[in-house]
Amino acid sequence: MMNSSSSQVQKQDGKNLPSALKKVKELLQGKTPAVFLDYDGCLTHIVKDPDKAILTDGMRNTLQQLAAECPVAVVSGRDRANVEQLVQLNNLYYAGSHGFDISGPNNMHTEPGGAAAAIPALDKAQADLNERLNKIDGALVERKRYAIAVHYRNVAEEQVSEVLEATQDVLSKYKELKPGPGKKIMELKPNLDWHKGKAVHWLLEELNLKKSDIIPLYIGDDLTDEDAFAALQGKGVSILVGEHDEETAADYRLESVEEVQEFLIELTQYLKE
């Protein structure tokens, strides 16, 4: 399986990617899609308070209609239970904690990747981070089941380096953990060879979707989605929403959450026809 470090992965500047809008027929090549979507920055706008990234009724309706036509999964860094609660649709699959915790229809619930072993280290690191960062205005230590996200979006610019240094220092104490960069976030994750790309392949295998008439389609906006883009190169379609600070392995782009919804509606209409 490819991963983001593979020498075969082609990367380019996200700004130069062609738009995916009005290209549904071309992208699908006559196949049925299996659709994978990030949550924050893809289905909802990025907001200062993660708890306020609420899915609109319109987007929920769009997802529900698409899931009636093809398999749909939300693949998020958020806790699986949290993203499931935000989306509130029982005909979707949910891969939380970057794919360490997966649920879906017919009582599917599994935790591939072996992350449970890292929980004691996460507990200790969380206590250390709270102690180190509680005096820095705007710094937020968000504990998830299988990760800790240190948010610095609301930290004064001159104090960002202090947040990052403290986080790196805490991280260096625990060999069970590794860093995971994101947009204005530094994550501490289980030091295991598992990520969104592997979660997508696991779901494709588990749901018997690795077939010649099915094409995986992944839409995401973050650096963590690059693992999925890389894993699907030559095997599916990947779409970057907006842009991030690095080169991307995606094939196409959409400018915004609004364009994501427009694309998903287009996709649904095509499948219904």
C-alpha positions as a printed NumPy array, in Angstrom:
array([[  0.   ,   0.   ,   0.   ],
       [  1.248,   3.468,  -0.77 ],
       [  1.722,   5.99 ,   1.965],
       [  2.638,   9.663,   1.973],
       [  6.339,   8.933,   2.24 ],
       [  6.352,   6.698,  -0.858],
       [  8.713,   7.856,  -3.592],
       [  5.982,   6.998,  -6.128],
       [  3.634,   9.666,  -4.794],
       [  3.376,  12.672,  -7.122],
       [  2.871,  16.017,  -5.419],
       [  2.166,  19.497,  -6.708],
       [  1.046,  22.949,  -5.632],
       [ -2.65 ,  22.748,  -4.671],
       [ -3.352,  26.092,  -6.357],
       [ -2.605,  24.546,  -9.761],
       [ -5.084,  21.672,  -9.469],
       [ -8.082,  21.606, -11.831],
       [-11.517,  22.141, -10.266],
       [-13.632,  19.025,  -9.651],
       [-16.888,  20.916, -10.282],
       [-18.931,  19.845, -13.323],
       [-16.562,  16.892, -13.834],
       [-18.478,  14.105, -12.103],
       [-18.917,  11.977, -15.228],
       [-15.228,  12.337, -16.129],
       [-14.088,  11.478, -12.578],
       [-16.25 ,   8.381, -12.168],
       [-15.341,   6.754, -15.514],
       [-18.616,   4.833, -15.461],
       [-17.943,   3.407, -11.978],
       [-19.798,   3.708,  -8.663],
       [-17.999,   5.902,  -6.105],
       [-17.197,   5.056,  -2.493],
       [-17.038,   8.538,  -0.967],
       [-14.752,   9.495,   1.949],
       [-14.93 ,  12.973,   3.487],
       [-13.065,  14.876,   6.169],
       [-15.32 ,  16.862,   8.545],
       [-13.722,  20.174,   9.574],
       [-12.911,  22.409,   6.612],
       [-14.721,  20.058,   4.238],
       [-18.286,  19.564,   5.507],
       [-18.159,  22.569,   7.855],
       [-16.103,  25.733,   7.957],
       [-13.044,  25.849,  10.236],
       [-14.028,  27.86 ,  13.331],
       [-12.123,  29.126,  16.38 ],
       [-14.015,  26.827,  18.777],
       [-14.114,  23.174,  17.533],
       [-17.434,  22.662,  19.369],
       [-19.048,  25.281,  17.129],
       [-18.291,  23.482,  13.828],
       [-21.959,  22.553,  13.372],
       [-23.184,  20.769,  10.256],
       [-25.916,  22.697,   8.416],
       [-29.248,  21.004,   7.752],
       [-28.566,  21.477,   4.035],
       [-25.251,  19.618,   4.172],
       [-26.783,  16.871,   6.323],
       [-29.576,  16.421,   3.764],
       [-26.989,  16.331,   0.945],
       [-25.022,  13.58 ,   2.753],
       [-28.16 ,  11.579,   3.494],
       [-29.229,  11.627,  -0.161],
       [-25.734,  10.687,  -1.37 ],
       [-25.52 ,   7.8  ,   1.132],
       [-28.753,   6.392,  -0.342],
       [-26.891,   6.036,  -3.677],
       [-23.371,   4.899,  -2.646],
       [-21.216,   4.166,   0.44 ],
       [-20.241,   7.35 ,   2.336],
       [-17.734,   7.618,   5.207],
       [-16.613,  10.591,   7.307],
       [-12.903,  10.26 ,   8.144],
       [-11.907,  12.721,  10.866],
       [ -9.285,  13.519,  13.453],
       [-12.144,  14.12 ,  15.868],
       [-13.293,  11.388,  18.226],
       [-15.557,   8.991,  16.38 ],
       [-18.431,   9.493,  18.844],
       [-18.092,  13.275,  18.484],
       [-18.214,  13.321,  14.683],
       [-21.085,  10.805,  14.692],
       [-23.017,  13.078,  17.052],
       [-22.33 ,  16.12 ,  14.843],
       [-23.426,  14.425,  11.598],
       [-26.402,  12.497,  13.05 ],
       [-26.909,  10.114,  10.138],
       [-27.043,   6.349,  10.686],
       [-26.48 ,   5.352,   7.038],
       [-22.862,   6.633,   7.032],
       [-19.579,   5.093,   8.205],
       [-17.481,   7.045,  10.714],
       [-13.716,   6.773,  11.117],
       [-12.642,   8.893,  14.084],
       [ -9.221,   9.589,  15.613],
       [ -7.652,   9.463,  12.112],
       [ -9.096,   5.993,  11.582],
       [ -8.249,   4.303,  14.879],
       [-11.966,   4.023,  15.784],
       [-14.511,   3.022,  13.11 ],
       [-18.277,   2.476,  13.216],
       [-21.084,   2.106,  10.72 ],
       [-24.433,   0.52 ,   9.811],
       [-25.321,  -3.   ,  10.979],
       [-23.637,  -2.435,  14.363],
       [-20.143,  -2.143,  12.906],
       [-17.673,  -0.961,  15.543],
       [-13.994,  -1.738,  15.519],
       [-10.686,  -0.191,  16.526],
       [ -8.083,  -1.249,  13.966],
       [ -4.517,  -0.019,  14.338],
       [ -3.923,  -1.007,  17.985],
       [ -4.154,   2.488,  19.516],
       [ -5.496,   1.377,  22.92 ],
       [ -1.933,   0.624,  24.068],
       [ -1.093,   4.344,  23.843],
       [ -3.829,   5.532,  26.247],
       [ -1.63 ,   5.606,  29.422],
       [  0.973,   7.762,  27.607],
       [ -1.778,  10.06 ,  26.308],
       [ -3.149,  10.452,  29.846],
       [  0.272,  11.485,  31.197],
       [  1.03 ,  13.78 ,  28.262],
       [ -2.345,  15.48 ,  28.694],
       [ -1.567,  16.293,  32.336],
       [  1.888,  17.621,  31.356],
       [  0.466,  19.805,  28.587],
       [ -2.271,  21.245,  30.798],
       [  0.374,  22.235,  33.35 ],
       [  2.717,  23.737,  30.723],
       [  0.129,  25.622,  28.661],
       [ -2.539,  26.751,  31.119],
       [ -0.969,  30.204,  31.477],
       [ -0.893,  30.931,  27.731],
       [ -4.021,  32.78 ,  26.606],
       [ -5.839,  31.059,  23.742],
       [ -3.957,  27.75 ,  23.99 ],
       [ -6.369,  24.826,  24.069],
       [ -5.454,  21.245,  24.989],
       [ -8.215,  19.073,  23.525],
       [ -8.141,  15.444,  24.628],
       [ -9.61 ,  12.878,  22.272],
       [ -9.769,   9.144,  22.881],
       [ -6.662,   8.394,  20.819],
       [ -5.004,  11.784,  20.433],
       [ -4.357,  15.161,  22.027],
       [ -4.812,  18.268,  19.882],
       [ -2.976,  21.386,  21.003],
       [ -4.779,  24.298,  19.312],
       [ -2.918,  27.586,  18.88 ],
       [ -5.236,  29.381,  16.429],
       [ -6.251,  31.844,  19.185],
       [ -2.745,  32.334,  20.656],
       [ -0.913,  35.673,  20.195],
       [  1.652,  35.33 ,  17.407],
       [  4.601,  36.043,  19.689],
       [  3.603,  33.114,  21.943],
       [  2.997,  30.453,  19.25 ],
       [  6.63 ,  29.278,  19.369],
       [  6.314,  28.83 ,  23.14 ],
       [  3.261,  26.585,  22.638],
       [  5.031,  24.526,  19.956],
       [  8.236,  24.163,  21.994],
       [  6.324,  23.049,  25.101],
       [  4.311,  20.556,  23.036],
       [  7.453,  19.184,  21.392],
       [  9.139,  18.896,  24.788],
       [  6.238,  16.9  ,  26.252],
       [  6.09 ,  14.73 ,  23.134],
       [  9.788,  13.866,  23.405],
       [  9.136,  12.173,  26.788],
       [  6.822,   9.52 ,  25.35 ],
       [  8.096,   7.05 ,  22.771],
       [  4.531,   5.701,  22.442],
       [  3.464,   9.011,  20.807],
       [  4.328,  10.89 ,  17.613],
       [  3.494,  14.361,  16.277],
       [  0.739,  15.033,  13.789],
       [  0.642,  18.503,  12.236],
       [ -2.577,  20.215,  11.142],
       [ -4.01 ,  23.675,  10.55 ],
       [ -3.019,  25.718,  13.647],
       [ -2.876,  22.431,  15.584],
       [ -0.128,  20.142,  16.81 ],
       [ -1.398,  16.658,  17.61 ],
       [  0.088,  13.92 ,  19.741],
       [ -0.946,  10.587,  18.264],
       [ -0.128,   6.924,  18.901],
       [  3.272,   6.107,  17.394],
       [  1.847,   3.459,  15.082],
       [  1.842,   2.935,  11.327],
       [ -1.801,   3.897,  10.923],
       [ -3.416,   6.959,   9.381],
       [ -6.4  ,   8.12 ,   7.302],
       [ -5.048,   6.399,   4.17 ],
       [ -4.826,   3.039,   5.913],
       [ -8.297,   3.546,   7.405],
       [ -9.699,   4.157,   3.903],
       [ -8.066,   0.963,   2.59 ],
       [ -9.337,  -0.951,   5.639],
       [-12.902,   0.219,   4.968],
       [-12.666,  -0.591,   1.254],
       [-11.509,  -4.116,   2.159],
       [-14.006,  -4.624,   4.995],
       [-16.995,  -3.422,   2.931],
       [-15.936,  -5.484,  -0.1  ],
       [-15.477,  -2.333,  -2.192],
       [-12.138,  -3.228,  -3.799],
       [-13.805,  -4.046,  -7.1  ],
       [-13.198,  -2.971, -10.671],
       [-16.582,  -1.203, -10.887],
       [-16.025,   0.919,  -7.748],
       [-13.862,   4.032,  -7.533],
       [-12.802,   5.498,  -4.139],
       [-13.218,   9.278,  -3.944],
       [-11.681,  11.213,  -1.043],
       [-12.323,  14.885,  -0.214],
       [-10.319,  16.682,   2.493],
       [ -8.612,  19.96 ,   3.328],
       [ -5.921,  19.17 ,   5.882],
       [ -2.35 ,  17.88 ,   6.003],
       [ -3.701,  14.724,   7.676],
       [ -5.755,  14.031,   4.523],
       [ -2.554,  13.802,   2.475],
       [ -2.058,  10.211,   3.699],
       [ -5.402,   9.315,   2.08 ],
       [ -4.622,  11.278,  -1.106],
       [ -1.299,   9.431,  -1.386],
       [ -2.874,   6.029,  -0.661],
       [ -5.388,   6.525,  -3.478],
       [ -3.009,   7.774,  -6.181],
       [ -3.606,   5.674,  -9.27 ],
       [ -6.459,   3.872,  -7.486],
       [ -9.063,   6.566,  -6.955],
       [ -9.805,  10.296,  -7.025],
       [ -8.651,  12.757,  -4.382],
       [ -9.9  ,  16.322,  -4.006],
       [ -8.278,  19.053,  -1.903],
       [-10.59 ,  21.671,  -0.385],
       [ -9.001,  25.132,  -0.335],
       [ -5.284,  24.852,   0.339],
       [ -2.717,  24.17 ,   3.069],
       [  0.941,  25.104,   3.402],
       [  2.467,  22.05 ,   1.699],
       [  2.403,  20.457,  -1.733],
       [ -0.446,  17.996,  -2.228],
       [ -0.961,  14.494,  -3.63 ],
       [ -4.562,  15.38 ,  -4.585],
       [ -5.786,  15.271,  -8.209],
       [ -8.417,  18.025,  -8.112],
       [ -9.577,  20.851,  -5.889],
       [-12.711,  22.53 ,  -4.599],
       [-12.491,  26.06 ,  -3.241],
       [-14.792,  25.872,  -0.218],
       [-17.338,  23.998,   1.881],
       [-20.011,  25.464,  -0.416],
       [-18.286,  23.959,  -3.476],
       [-18.034,  20.598,  -1.653],
       [-21.801,  20.635,  -1.198],
       [-22.359,  21.647,  -4.828],
       [-20.105,  18.766,  -5.942],
       [-21.887,  16.222,  -3.694],
       [-25.304,  17.322,  -5.026],
       [-23.982,  16.958,  -8.581],
       [-22.635,  13.496,  -7.696],
       [-25.97 ,  12.404,  -6.213],
       [-27.933,  13.62 ,  -9.245],
       [-25.565,  11.774, -11.585],
       [-25.947,   8.517,  -9.603],
       [-29.755,   8.823,  -9.524],
       [-29.85 ,   9.171, -13.315]])
